[in-house]
mmCIF file of C-alpha atoms in Angstrom:
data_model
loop_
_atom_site.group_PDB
_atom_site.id
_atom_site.type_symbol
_atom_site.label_atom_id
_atom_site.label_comp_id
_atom_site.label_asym_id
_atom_site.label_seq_id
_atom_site.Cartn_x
_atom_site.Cartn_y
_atom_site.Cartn_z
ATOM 1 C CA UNK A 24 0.997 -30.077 11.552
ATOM 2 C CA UNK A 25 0.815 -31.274 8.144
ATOM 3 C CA UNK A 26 3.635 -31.037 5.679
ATOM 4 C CA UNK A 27 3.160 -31.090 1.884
ATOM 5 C CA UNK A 28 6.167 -32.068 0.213
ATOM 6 C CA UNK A 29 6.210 -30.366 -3.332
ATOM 7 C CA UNK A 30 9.032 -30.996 -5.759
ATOM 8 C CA UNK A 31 9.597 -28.325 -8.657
ATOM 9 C CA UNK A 32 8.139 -29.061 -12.024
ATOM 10 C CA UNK A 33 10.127 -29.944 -14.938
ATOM 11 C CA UNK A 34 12.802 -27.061 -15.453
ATOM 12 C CA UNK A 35 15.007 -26.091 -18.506
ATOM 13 C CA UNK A 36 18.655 -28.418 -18.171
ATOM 14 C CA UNK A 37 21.677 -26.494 -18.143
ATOM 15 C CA UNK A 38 24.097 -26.306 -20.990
ATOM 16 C CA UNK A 39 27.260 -28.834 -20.034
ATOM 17 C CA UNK A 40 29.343 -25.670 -19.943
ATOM 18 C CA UNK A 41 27.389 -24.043 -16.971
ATOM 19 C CA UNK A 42 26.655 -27.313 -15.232
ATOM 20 C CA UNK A 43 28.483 -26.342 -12.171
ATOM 21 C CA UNK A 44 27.539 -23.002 -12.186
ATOM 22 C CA UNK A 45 25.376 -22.566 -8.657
ATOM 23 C CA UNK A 46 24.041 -18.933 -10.413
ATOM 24 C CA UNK A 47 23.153 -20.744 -13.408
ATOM 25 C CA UNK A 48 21.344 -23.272 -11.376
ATOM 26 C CA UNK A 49 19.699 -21.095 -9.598
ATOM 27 C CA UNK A 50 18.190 -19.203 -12.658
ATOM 28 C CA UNK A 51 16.364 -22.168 -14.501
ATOM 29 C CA UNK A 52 12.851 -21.735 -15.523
ATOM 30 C CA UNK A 53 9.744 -24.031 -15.753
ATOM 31 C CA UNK A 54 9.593 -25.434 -19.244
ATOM 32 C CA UNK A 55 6.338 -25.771 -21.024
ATOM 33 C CA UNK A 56 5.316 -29.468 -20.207
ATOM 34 C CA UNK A 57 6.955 -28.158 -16.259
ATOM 35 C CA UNK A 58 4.243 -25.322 -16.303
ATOM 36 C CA UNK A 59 1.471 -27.988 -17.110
ATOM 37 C CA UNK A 60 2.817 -30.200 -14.195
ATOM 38 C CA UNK A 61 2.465 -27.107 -11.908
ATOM 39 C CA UNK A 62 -0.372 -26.381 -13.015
ATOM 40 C CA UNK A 63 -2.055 -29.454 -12.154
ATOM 41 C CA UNK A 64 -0.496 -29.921 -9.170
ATOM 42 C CA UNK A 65 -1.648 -26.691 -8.275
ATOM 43 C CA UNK A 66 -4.727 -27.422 -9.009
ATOM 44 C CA UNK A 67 -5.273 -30.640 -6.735
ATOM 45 C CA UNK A 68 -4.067 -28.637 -4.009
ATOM 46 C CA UNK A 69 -6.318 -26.020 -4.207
ATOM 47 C CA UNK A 70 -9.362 -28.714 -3.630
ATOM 48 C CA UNK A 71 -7.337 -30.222 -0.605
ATOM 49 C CA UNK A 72 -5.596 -27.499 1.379
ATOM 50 C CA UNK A 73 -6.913 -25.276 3.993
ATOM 51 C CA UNK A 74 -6.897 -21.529 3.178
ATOM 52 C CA UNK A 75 -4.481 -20.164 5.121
ATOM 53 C CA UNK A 76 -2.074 -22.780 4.303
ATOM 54 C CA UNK A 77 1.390 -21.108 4.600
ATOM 55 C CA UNK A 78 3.546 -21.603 0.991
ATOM 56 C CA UNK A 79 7.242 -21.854 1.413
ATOM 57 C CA UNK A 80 9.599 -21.973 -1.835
ATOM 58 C CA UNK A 81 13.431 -22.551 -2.724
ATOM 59 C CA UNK A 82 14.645 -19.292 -4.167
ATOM 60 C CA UNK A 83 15.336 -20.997 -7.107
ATOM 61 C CA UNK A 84 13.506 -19.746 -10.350
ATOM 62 C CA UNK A 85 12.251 -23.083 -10.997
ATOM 63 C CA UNK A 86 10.732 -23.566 -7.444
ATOM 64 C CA UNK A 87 9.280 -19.885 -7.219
ATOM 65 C CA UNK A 88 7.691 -20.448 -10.789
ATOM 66 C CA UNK A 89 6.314 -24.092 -9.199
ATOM 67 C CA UNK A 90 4.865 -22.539 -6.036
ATOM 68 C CA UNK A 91 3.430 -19.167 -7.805
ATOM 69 C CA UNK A 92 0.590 -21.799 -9.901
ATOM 70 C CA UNK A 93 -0.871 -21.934 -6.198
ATOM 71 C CA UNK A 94 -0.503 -18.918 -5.109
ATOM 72 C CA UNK A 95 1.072 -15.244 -6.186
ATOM 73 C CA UNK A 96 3.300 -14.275 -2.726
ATOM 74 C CA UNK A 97 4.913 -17.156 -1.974
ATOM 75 C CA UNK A 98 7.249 -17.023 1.308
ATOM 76 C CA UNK A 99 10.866 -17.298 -0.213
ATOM 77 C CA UNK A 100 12.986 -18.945 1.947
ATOM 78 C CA UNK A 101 17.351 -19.277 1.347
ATOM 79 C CA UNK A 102 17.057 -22.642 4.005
ATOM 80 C CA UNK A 103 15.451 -24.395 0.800
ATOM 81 C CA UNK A 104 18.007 -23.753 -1.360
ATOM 82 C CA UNK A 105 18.906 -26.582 -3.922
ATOM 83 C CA UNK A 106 21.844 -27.549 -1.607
ATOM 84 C CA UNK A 107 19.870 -27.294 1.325
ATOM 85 C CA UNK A 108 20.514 -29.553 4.496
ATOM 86 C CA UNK A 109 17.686 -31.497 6.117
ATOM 87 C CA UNK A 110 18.091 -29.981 9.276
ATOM 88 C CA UNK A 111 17.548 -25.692 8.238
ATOM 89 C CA UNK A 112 14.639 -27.029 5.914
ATOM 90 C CA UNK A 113 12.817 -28.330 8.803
ATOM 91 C CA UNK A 114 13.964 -26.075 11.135
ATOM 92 C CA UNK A 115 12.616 -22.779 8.280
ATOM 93 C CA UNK A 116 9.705 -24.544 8.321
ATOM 94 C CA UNK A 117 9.302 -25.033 12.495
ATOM 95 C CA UNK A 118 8.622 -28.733 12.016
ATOM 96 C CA UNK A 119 6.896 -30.785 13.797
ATOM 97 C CA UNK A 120 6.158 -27.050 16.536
ATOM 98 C CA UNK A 121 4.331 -25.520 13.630
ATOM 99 C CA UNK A 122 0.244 -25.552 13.740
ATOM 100 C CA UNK A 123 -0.203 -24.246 9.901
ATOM 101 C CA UNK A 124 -0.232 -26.529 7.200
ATOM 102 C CA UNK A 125 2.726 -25.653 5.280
ATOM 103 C CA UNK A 126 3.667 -26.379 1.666
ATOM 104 C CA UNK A 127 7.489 -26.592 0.796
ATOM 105 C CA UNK A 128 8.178 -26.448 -2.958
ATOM 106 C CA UNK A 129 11.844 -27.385 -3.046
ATOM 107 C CA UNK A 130 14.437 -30.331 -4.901
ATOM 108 C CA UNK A 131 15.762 -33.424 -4.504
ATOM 109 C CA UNK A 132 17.611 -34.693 -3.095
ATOM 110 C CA UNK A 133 16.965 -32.814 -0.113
ATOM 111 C CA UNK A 134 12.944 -33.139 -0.292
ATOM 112 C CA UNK A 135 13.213 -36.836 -0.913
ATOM 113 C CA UNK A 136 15.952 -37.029 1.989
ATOM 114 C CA UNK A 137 13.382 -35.348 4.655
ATOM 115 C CA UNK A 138 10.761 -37.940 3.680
ATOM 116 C CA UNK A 139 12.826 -40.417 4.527
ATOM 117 C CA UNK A 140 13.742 -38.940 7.972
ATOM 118 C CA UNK A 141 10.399 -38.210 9.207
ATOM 119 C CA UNK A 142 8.657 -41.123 7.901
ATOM 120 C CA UNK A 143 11.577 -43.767 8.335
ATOM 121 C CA UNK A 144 13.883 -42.444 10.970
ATOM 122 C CA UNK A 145 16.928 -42.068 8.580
ATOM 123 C CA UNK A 146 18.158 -40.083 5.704
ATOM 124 C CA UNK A 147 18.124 -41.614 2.537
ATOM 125 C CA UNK A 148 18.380 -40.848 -0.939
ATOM 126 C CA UNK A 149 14.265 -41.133 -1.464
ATOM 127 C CA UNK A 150 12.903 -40.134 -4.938
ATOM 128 C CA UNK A 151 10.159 -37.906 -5.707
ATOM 129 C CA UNK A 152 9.243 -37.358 -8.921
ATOM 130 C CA UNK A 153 9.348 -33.628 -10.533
ATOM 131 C CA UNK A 154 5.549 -31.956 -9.421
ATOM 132 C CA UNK A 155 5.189 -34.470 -7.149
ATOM 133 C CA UNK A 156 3.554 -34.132 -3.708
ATOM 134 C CA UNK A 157 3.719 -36.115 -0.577
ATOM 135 C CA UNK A 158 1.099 -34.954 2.322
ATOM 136 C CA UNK A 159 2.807 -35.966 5.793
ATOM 137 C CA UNK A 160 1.121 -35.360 8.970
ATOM 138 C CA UNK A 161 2.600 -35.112 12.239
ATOM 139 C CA UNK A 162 0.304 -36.413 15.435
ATOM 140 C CA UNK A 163 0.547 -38.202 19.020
ATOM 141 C CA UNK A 164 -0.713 -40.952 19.949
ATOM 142 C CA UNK A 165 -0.445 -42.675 23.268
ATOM 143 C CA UNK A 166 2.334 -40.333 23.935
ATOM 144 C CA UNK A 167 4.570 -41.293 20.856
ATOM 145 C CA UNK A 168 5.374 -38.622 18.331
ATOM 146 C CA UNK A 169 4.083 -40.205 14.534
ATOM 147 C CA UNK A 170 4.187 -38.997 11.222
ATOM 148 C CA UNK A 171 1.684 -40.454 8.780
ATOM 149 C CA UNK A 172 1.515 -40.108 5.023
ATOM 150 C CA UNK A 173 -1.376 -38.894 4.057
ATOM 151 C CA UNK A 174 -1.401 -38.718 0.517
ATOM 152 C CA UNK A 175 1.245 -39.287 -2.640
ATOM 153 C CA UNK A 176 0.244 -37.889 -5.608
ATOM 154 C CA UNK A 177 2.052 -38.235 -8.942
ATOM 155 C CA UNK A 178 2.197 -36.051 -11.396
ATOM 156 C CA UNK A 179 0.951 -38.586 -14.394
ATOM 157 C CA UNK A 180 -2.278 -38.812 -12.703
ATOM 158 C CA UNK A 181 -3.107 -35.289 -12.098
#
C-alpha cells in the first residue's frame, strides 16, 4: 500500500480569544499564500499518483480546502480530526491491509506522529511542514513487514 502523508496548507490563525475554541478550530480557511501551497502540491501529485488513488481529509475546513486542489469529492473522515489519535487514523485508513494508494490530508502533530511510528517504530513529535507530503510505502521482504519512504517533498520546492 502506499501512504501519502499530506499536511494542510497554510490556514488563517485564530484570534487569542477563540484559541481554545475546538469549533473555531475547526472552521479555519486556507489563506491566500495556503491556496498557492495546495495548489502546487496538488499539482505534483497529480503527475505521481495513480488514478484511482483514494483521498481521505480531516473535516477540518482547512484540510477539506487542502485536499479539494486534487480532487472535488474528497472522502471526509471524523478519525482525522485535528486531535486525532495515531491508532483511528491508521485504522480509517486500513493501514498497512489496504491495496489503494491513499492520500491523508490531515495536521500535526498527529501526521508527523504516524511517520514516526511506521517508519521508526515509535511515536514522536516528527515535523512536517504545512503542504508538505511524505510518500511511505508498505512491502515484505524476506518475510519482514517494511515501510520505505518514498518521496519527501517540501513545499518551497514545488
Amino acid at each position: 500500500m502506499n501512504l501519502i502523508l499530506w499536511r494542510h496548507a497554510e490556514a488563517e490563525e485564530l484570534p487569542e480569544t477563540l484559541s481554545a475554541s475546538r469549533n473555531a478550530d475547526m472552521k479555519r480557511a486556507l489563506t491566500k499564500r495556503g491556496r498557492k501551497q495546495a495548489e502546487a502540491a496538488a499539482a505534483w501529485l497529480r503527475e505521481h499518483l495513480p488514478e484511482d488513488a483514494r483521498i481521505v481529509s480531516s473535516p477540518a475546513v482547512r484540510a477539506r480546502e487542502t485536499a479539494a486542489m486534487l480532487t472535488p469529492t474528497p472522502e471526509i473522515a471524523d478519525a482525522l480530526a485535528p486531535d486525532a489519535d495515531v491508532t483511528a487514523v491508521l485504522a480509517a485508513i486500513d493501514w498497512p491491509q489496504g491495496e489503494q494508494t491513499t492520500v491523508v490530508v490531515g495536521h500535526q502533530p498527529w501526521i508527523g506522529r504516524v511517520a514516526s511510528l511506521l517508519l521508526a517504530g515509535n511515536e514522536m513529535n516528527w515535523s512536517m511542514r504545512k503542504a508538505g507530503i511524505w510518500w511511505l510505502s508498505s512491502r515484505t521482504r524476506e518475510s519482514e513487514a517494511q515501510v520505505v519512504l518514498r518521496a519527501v517533498v517540501n513545499p518551497d520546492f514545488l
